[in-house]
CSV table of C-alpha atoms in Angstrom, one decimal:
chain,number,residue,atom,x,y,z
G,1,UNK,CA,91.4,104.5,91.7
G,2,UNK,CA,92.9,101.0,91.1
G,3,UNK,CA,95.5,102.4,89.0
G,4,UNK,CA,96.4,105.2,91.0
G,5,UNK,CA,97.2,102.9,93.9
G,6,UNK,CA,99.3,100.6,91.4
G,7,UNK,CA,101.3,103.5,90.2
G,8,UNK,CA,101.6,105.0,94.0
G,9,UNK,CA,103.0,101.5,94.8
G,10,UNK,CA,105.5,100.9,91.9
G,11,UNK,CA,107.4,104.3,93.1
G,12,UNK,CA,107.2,103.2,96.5
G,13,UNK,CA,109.4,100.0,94.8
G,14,UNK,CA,111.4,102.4,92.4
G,15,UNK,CA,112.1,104.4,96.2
G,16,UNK,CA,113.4,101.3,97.9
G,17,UNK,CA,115.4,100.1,94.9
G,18,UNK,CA,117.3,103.5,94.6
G,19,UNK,CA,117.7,103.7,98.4
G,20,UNK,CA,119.1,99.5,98.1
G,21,UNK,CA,121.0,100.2,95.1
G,22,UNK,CA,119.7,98.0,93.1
G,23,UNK,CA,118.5,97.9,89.6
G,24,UNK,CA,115.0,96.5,88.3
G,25,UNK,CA,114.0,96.7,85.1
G,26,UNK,CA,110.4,95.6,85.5
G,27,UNK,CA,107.6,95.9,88.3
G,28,UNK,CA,104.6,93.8,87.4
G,29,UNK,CA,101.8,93.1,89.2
G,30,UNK,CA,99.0,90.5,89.3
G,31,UNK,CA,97.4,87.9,90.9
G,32,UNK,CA,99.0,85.6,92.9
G,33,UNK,CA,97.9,82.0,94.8
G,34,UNK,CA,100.5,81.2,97.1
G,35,UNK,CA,103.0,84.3,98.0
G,36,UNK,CA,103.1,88.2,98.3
G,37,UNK,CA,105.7,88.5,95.2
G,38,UNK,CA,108.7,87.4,93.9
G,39,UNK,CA,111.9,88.3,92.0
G,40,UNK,CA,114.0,86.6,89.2
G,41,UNK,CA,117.6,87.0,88.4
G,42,UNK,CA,116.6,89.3,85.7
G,43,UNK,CA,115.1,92.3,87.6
G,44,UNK,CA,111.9,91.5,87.4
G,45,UNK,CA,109.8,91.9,90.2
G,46,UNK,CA,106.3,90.6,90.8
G,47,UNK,CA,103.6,91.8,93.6
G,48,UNK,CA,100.4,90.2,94.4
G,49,UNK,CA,97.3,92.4,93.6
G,50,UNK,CA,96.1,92.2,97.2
G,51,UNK,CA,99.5,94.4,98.3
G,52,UNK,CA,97.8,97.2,96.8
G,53,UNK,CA,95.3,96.8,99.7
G,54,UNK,CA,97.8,96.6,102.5
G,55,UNK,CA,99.1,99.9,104.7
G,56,UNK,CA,102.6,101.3,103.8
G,57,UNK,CA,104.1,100.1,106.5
G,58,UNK,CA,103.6,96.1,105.2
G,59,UNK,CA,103.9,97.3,101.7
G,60,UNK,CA,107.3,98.3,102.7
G,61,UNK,CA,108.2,94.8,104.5
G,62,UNK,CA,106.8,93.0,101.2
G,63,UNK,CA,109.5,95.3,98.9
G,64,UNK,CA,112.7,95.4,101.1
G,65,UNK,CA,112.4,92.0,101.7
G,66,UNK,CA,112.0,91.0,97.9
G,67,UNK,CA,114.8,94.0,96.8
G,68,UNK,CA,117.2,92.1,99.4
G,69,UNK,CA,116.9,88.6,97.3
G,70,UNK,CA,118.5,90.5,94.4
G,71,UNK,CA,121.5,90.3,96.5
G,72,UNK,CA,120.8,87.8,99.4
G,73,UNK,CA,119.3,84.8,97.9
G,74,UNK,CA,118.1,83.1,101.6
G,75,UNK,CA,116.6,84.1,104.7
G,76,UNK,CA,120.1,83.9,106.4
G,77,UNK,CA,121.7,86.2,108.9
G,78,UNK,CA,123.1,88.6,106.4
G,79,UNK,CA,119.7,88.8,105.1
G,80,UNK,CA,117.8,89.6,108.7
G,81,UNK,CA,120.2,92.1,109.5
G,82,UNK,CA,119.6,94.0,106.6
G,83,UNK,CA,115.9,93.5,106.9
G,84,UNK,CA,116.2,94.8,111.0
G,85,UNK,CA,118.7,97.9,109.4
G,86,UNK,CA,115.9,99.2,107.3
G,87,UNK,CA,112.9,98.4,108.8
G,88,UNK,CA,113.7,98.1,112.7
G,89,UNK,CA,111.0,95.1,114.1
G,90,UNK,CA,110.3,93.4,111.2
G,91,UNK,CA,109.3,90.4,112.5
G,92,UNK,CA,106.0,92.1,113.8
G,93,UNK,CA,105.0,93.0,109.8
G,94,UNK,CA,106.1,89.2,109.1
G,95,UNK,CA,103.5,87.8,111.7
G,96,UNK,CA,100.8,90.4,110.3
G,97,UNK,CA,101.6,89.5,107.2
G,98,UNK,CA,101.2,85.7,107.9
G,99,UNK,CA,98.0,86.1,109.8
G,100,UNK,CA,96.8,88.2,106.9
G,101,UNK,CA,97.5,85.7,104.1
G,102,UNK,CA,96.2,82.8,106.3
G,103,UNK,CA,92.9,84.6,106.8
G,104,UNK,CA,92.8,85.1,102.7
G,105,UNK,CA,93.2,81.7,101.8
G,106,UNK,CA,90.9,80.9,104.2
G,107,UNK,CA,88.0,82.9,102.9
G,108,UNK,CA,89.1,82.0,99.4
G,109,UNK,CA,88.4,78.2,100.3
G,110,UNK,CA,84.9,78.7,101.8
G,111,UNK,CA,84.1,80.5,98.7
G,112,UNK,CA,85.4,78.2,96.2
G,113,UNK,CA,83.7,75.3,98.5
G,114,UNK,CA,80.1,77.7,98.3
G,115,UNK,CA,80.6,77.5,94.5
């Protein structure tokens, strides 16, 4: 099942890269402690494991936004109107998404203080 959703989520990514135009050459994913993913200069793209868990629609928020920094390296204006021409309201997945991680690390530090 785990793997199913991995691979149904790396061509979601290969989707939004071929709709941006842009290349990657590598879609890894794995645990991550402080963001969602990231990207290097290289093409390589890395996704927390807990995106797996998330509905499309954030899924979605989580890849444009990376796909973007391949050719936007900042939050800028160029950046947010390219992130409001593909995904309309994006700001409502970015609060979800905040309130979402917040709630994580949250549960993750009564656990670790349990331990």
């Amino acid at each position: 099942m785990k793997q199913n959703k991995k691979e149904q989520f790396k061509g979601r990514v290969r989707d939004w890269a071929e709709k941006l135009e842009i290349e990657i050459h590598i879609i890894a994913i794995r645990p991550m402690k402080r963001k969602w993913a990231s990207c290097s200069t290289s093409g390589i793209l890395t996704f927390d494991t807990n995106v797996l868990d998330l509905n499309p629609e954030l899924q979605d928020y989580i890849v444009v936004h990376e796909l973007l920094h391949f050719k936007i390296p900042n939050h800028g204006k160029l950046w947010k109107c390219l992130m409001r021409a593909h995904l309309g309201d994006y700001e409502k997945q970015e609060d979800e998404l905040k309130e979402i991680f917040t709630a994580w690390k949250m549960a993750a530090a009564q656990v670790s203080n349990e331990a």
